[in-house]
């Protein structure tokens, strides 16, 4: 079977295509989102437990190929699966959508630190860089900061460290909805990761329409030598060209 490392819209579409074609596969989610929408494949949830955990998982399951369709910024799992598959001679494909890249009103930055240096102290900032990015924003000085998250913070979580607050909302967002959010919060600077894809692009279009600058954080590099495609269709073609995969998919509880 194929092990599909999921957690993106593309992984979902690929899971649907694999299921439709009856290609034996199992999906894997990191477990960072509290109630992920179920995928149409048997799905395991949670980290593997480092290199050794991933190797043990591959020993215990009839995995004949891996497709890494995790987020373009999920650099740790991508590096790990590349190294582990390389050692085992296991076919691996990275599915990574094209970046948005430079554009009108977008300022490309290497990381949060560079973005902090470009944000004036009277700014109202909407961060769409994910909950896990919060420590990297520690040095940010702004009039207000809003950090968009899918799930509300745990009741016992530390208070939000800036004037402003969590902006709890579940994607996808239309461009009109993004414009309404930017206006409601009075945002003067939007910060985003260069994730690429149509779904997340609406915030860039909304910011451009309102004349709000976007600080766009560049992606981490893809490990050298990792076979990469940018579309679900190309990933599916790769999967279909694999030698016949033993099936059926391993039964694991659905989320
Ligand atoms: N980074 C983002 O901006 C972003 C945005 C949207 C969605 N996501 C999704 O959220 C997940 C975590 O992202 P991240 O940035 O924390 O990644 P990361 O830093 O590369 O990975 C952190 C750890 O999460 C576990 N992990 C990640 N993806 C996994 C998967 N599909 N199945 C099982 N374990 C997984 C691994 O734990 P072990 O070491 O225990 O194996 C990994 O070491 C990814 O699947 C990614 O696609 C990330």
XYZ file of C-alpha atoms and ligand atoms in Angstrom:
303
model
C 0.000 0.000 0.000
C 0.905 3.671 -0.279
C 1.451 5.710 2.868
C 0.035 9.177 2.247
C 1.320 11.831 4.628
C -1.623 14.189 4.715
C -2.643 17.482 6.316
C -3.254 19.639 3.241
C -6.092 20.238 0.773
C -4.003 18.493 -1.901
C -3.556 15.429 0.306
C -7.324 15.299 0.714
C -7.890 15.455 -3.039
C -5.245 12.801 -3.606
C -6.816 10.575 -0.926
C -10.149 10.888 -2.719
C -8.560 9.997 -6.062
C -6.686 6.991 -4.629
C -9.877 5.752 -2.950
C -11.890 6.202 -6.158
C -9.346 4.160 -8.115
C -9.096 1.489 -5.435
C -5.338 1.991 -4.990
C -4.447 0.527 -1.568
C -3.389 3.361 0.690
C -3.384 4.621 4.247
C -3.380 8.273 5.261
C -1.444 9.747 8.145
C -2.256 12.975 9.989
C -0.052 14.712 12.540
C -3.014 15.294 14.837
C -2.534 19.043 15.169
C -6.132 19.888 14.233
C -8.585 18.781 16.924
C -11.416 17.502 14.738
C -10.026 16.895 11.255
C -12.576 16.170 8.557
C -12.351 12.413 7.899
C -10.398 11.274 4.836
C -11.777 8.555 2.530
C -8.874 6.225 3.430
C -7.977 4.302 6.564
C -6.297 6.994 8.646
C -3.801 6.920 11.488
C -3.383 10.063 13.596
C -0.360 11.378 15.525
C 3.381 11.698 15.090
C 5.336 8.506 14.406
C 7.831 9.253 17.159
C 10.902 10.448 15.314
C 13.140 8.474 12.922
C 12.882 5.288 14.944
C 9.089 5.536 15.186
C 8.684 6.028 11.461
C 11.050 3.127 10.749
C 9.089 0.915 13.166
C 5.828 1.902 11.474
C 7.259 0.995 8.062
C 8.494 -2.341 9.472
C 5.045 -3.137 10.830
C 2.977 -2.228 7.744
C 3.151 -3.344 4.107
C 4.112 0.120 2.813
C 5.521 -0.068 -0.721
C 5.692 3.661 -1.460
C 5.228 6.959 0.328
C 3.681 10.211 -0.858
C 4.536 13.193 1.303
C 1.708 15.673 0.757
C 2.308 17.591 3.984
C 2.391 21.383 4.074
C 5.216 23.214 2.260
C 6.382 24.495 5.677
C 6.281 21.068 7.369
C 10.053 20.773 6.891
C 10.807 18.330 9.698
C 8.542 15.498 8.554
C 9.599 16.049 4.934
C 13.309 15.796 5.799
C 12.685 12.777 7.998
C 10.629 10.775 5.545
C 13.170 11.576 2.803
C 16.029 10.245 4.940
C 14.177 7.144 6.172
C 12.824 6.187 2.726
C 16.268 6.788 1.212
C 17.874 4.362 3.658
C 15.245 1.702 2.906
C 15.115 2.208 -0.880
C 11.398 2.964 -0.559
C 9.919 5.025 -3.437
C 9.008 8.500 -2.202
C 7.258 11.382 -3.908
C 6.811 14.888 -2.523
C 3.580 16.648 -3.529
C 4.130 20.355 -2.987
C 1.954 22.969 -4.636
C 3.616 25.908 -6.372
C 4.347 28.970 -4.232
C 2.555 32.275 -4.837
C 5.842 34.110 -5.096
C 6.279 37.851 -5.466
C 3.361 40.038 -6.536
C 1.730 43.423 -6.136
C 1.753 44.533 -2.514
C 3.747 41.476 -1.348
C 7.053 41.791 0.438
C 9.058 38.567 0.444
C 10.824 37.844 3.756
C 13.032 34.962 4.851
C 11.384 34.437 8.238
C 9.493 35.960 11.146
C 12.580 37.872 12.326
C 12.878 39.716 9.023
C 9.145 40.473 9.061
C 9.389 41.895 12.605
C 12.011 44.360 11.397
C 9.602 45.673 8.751
C 6.508 46.141 10.938
C 6.112 49.622 12.493
C 5.066 49.927 16.171
C 1.705 51.527 15.285
C 0.719 48.603 13.001
C -2.312 46.353 13.406
C -1.092 42.950 12.302
C -2.953 39.823 11.265
C -0.680 36.788 11.490
C -1.836 33.790 9.450
C 1.321 31.805 10.161
C -0.232 29.263 12.514
C -0.359 28.741 16.265
C 3.032 27.034 16.318
C 4.665 30.199 14.981
C 3.750 32.240 18.090
C 7.179 31.924 19.828
C 8.884 33.263 16.694
C 6.869 36.505 17.023
C 8.090 37.235 20.575
C 10.022 40.344 19.467
C 7.107 41.869 17.540
C 6.073 45.367 18.664
C 2.756 46.563 17.225
C -0.375 48.409 18.351
C -2.403 45.213 17.990
C -1.678 41.663 16.868
C -4.219 39.029 15.831
C -3.167 35.437 15.234
C -5.536 33.293 13.218
C -6.050 29.729 14.457
C -8.448 26.948 13.513
C -9.152 25.716 17.043
C -9.718 27.943 20.096
C -6.832 27.859 22.613
C -7.045 25.318 25.437
C -8.813 26.743 28.532
C -5.559 26.530 30.534
C -3.385 28.053 27.792
C -1.161 31.084 28.489
C -2.869 34.423 27.782
C -2.370 35.906 24.315
C 0.973 37.746 24.562
C 0.046 40.901 22.597
C -2.678 43.535 22.608
C -5.182 41.997 20.169
C -6.053 38.327 20.415
C -6.704 34.997 18.781
C -8.757 35.083 15.626
C -10.499 31.710 15.650
C -11.835 30.721 12.234
C -11.883 27.594 10.104
C -10.874 27.836 6.432
C -11.698 28.012 3.594
C -12.400 31.757 3.415
C -13.833 33.563 0.415
C -12.170 36.763 -0.701
C -15.215 38.711 0.517
C -14.910 37.073 3.940
C -11.202 37.920 4.051
C -11.924 41.550 3.163
C -14.521 41.677 5.944
C -12.007 40.236 8.450
C -9.274 42.694 7.461
C -11.713 45.606 7.777
C -13.255 44.403 11.047
C -9.854 44.103 12.710
C -8.502 47.312 11.132
C -5.482 45.416 9.799
C -2.597 47.477 8.379
C -0.160 44.568 7.800
C -0.962 40.978 6.867
C 1.629 38.249 7.411
C 1.368 34.920 5.603
C 3.523 31.956 4.709
C 4.096 31.433 0.997
C 1.960 28.303 1.143
C 0.638 28.574 -2.413
C -2.675 27.104 -3.566
C -6.005 28.627 -4.487
C -7.693 28.183 -1.127
C -5.328 30.395 0.870
C -4.856 32.927 -1.882
C -8.063 34.784 -1.076
C -6.380 36.624 1.801
C -3.705 37.966 -0.571
C -6.344 39.099 -3.055
C -8.372 40.732 -0.276
C -5.293 42.550 1.065
C -4.380 43.773 -2.415
C -7.935 45.038 -2.964
C -7.720 47.005 0.298
C -4.149 48.243 -0.294
C -2.810 46.348 2.746
C 0.825 45.188 2.427
C 1.497 41.456 2.807
C 4.707 40.159 4.347
C 5.135 36.757 2.711
C 7.473 34.304 4.415
C 9.493 32.227 1.952
C 9.418 28.426 2.109
C 12.077 26.212 3.584
C 14.053 24.486 0.821
C 13.046 21.004 -0.383
C 15.749 18.449 0.515
C 18.077 17.948 -2.473
C 17.287 14.881 -4.581
C 13.668 14.575 -3.414
C 11.366 13.777 -6.377
C 8.690 16.478 -6.323
C 5.484 17.205 -8.233
C 3.220 20.228 -7.871
C -0.196 18.796 -8.731
C -2.514 16.081 -7.447
C -2.839 14.791 -11.022
C 0.926 14.230 -11.313
C 1.022 12.522 -7.921
C -1.819 10.243 -8.977
C -0.022 9.371 -12.231
C 3.069 8.463 -10.173
C 0.966 6.252 -7.894
C -0.714 4.537 -10.831
C 2.665 3.782 -12.424
C 3.924 1.958 -9.325
C 4.189 -1.830 -9.551
C 1.057 -3.615 -8.306
C 0.681 -2.775 -4.632
C -0.346 -5.453 -2.157
C -3.733 -4.697 -0.651
C -6.149 -4.294 0.880
C -5.443 -1.202 2.941
C -4.678 -1.967 6.542
C -7.746 -1.473 8.698
C -7.141 1.228 11.288
C -9.827 3.169 13.098
C -11.130 6.168 11.232
C -10.860 9.556 13.029
N 3.493 24.124 9.006
C 2.386 24.654 8.544
O 2.301 25.860 8.231
C 1.171 23.795 8.306
C 0.015 24.364 7.769
C -1.106 23.567 7.516
C -1.046 22.221 7.792
N 0.095 21.695 8.303
C 0.104 20.246 8.547
O 0.261 19.997 9.922
C 1.147 18.891 10.127
C 2.246 19.306 11.076
O 2.951 20.399 10.508
P 4.301 20.886 11.137
O 4.695 22.159 10.489
O 4.269 20.761 12.624
O 5.255 19.743 10.555
P 6.731 19.362 10.944
O 7.338 20.415 11.805
O 7.430 18.982 9.713
O 6.474 18.040 11.774
C 6.427 18.005 13.175
C 6.109 16.606 13.616
O 4.750 16.312 13.361
C 4.624 14.942 12.985
N 3.989 14.920 11.668
C 3.899 15.920 10.740
N 3.127 15.564 9.720
C 2.705 14.296 9.981
C 1.840 13.393 9.307
N 1.248 13.710 8.147
N 1.626 12.181 9.884
C 2.204 11.864 11.074
N 3.011 12.686 11.764
C 3.250 13.889 11.229
C 5.995 14.343 13.048
O 6.114 13.843 14.371
P 7.058 12.602 14.773
O 8.448 13.176 14.827
O 6.548 12.184 16.098
O 6.898 11.559 13.726
C 6.886 15.552 12.876
O 8.165 15.402 13.420
C 1.656 18.451 8.765
O 1.043 17.235 8.424
C 1.291 19.583 7.844
O 0.914 19.151 6.566
C 1.193 22.452 8.578
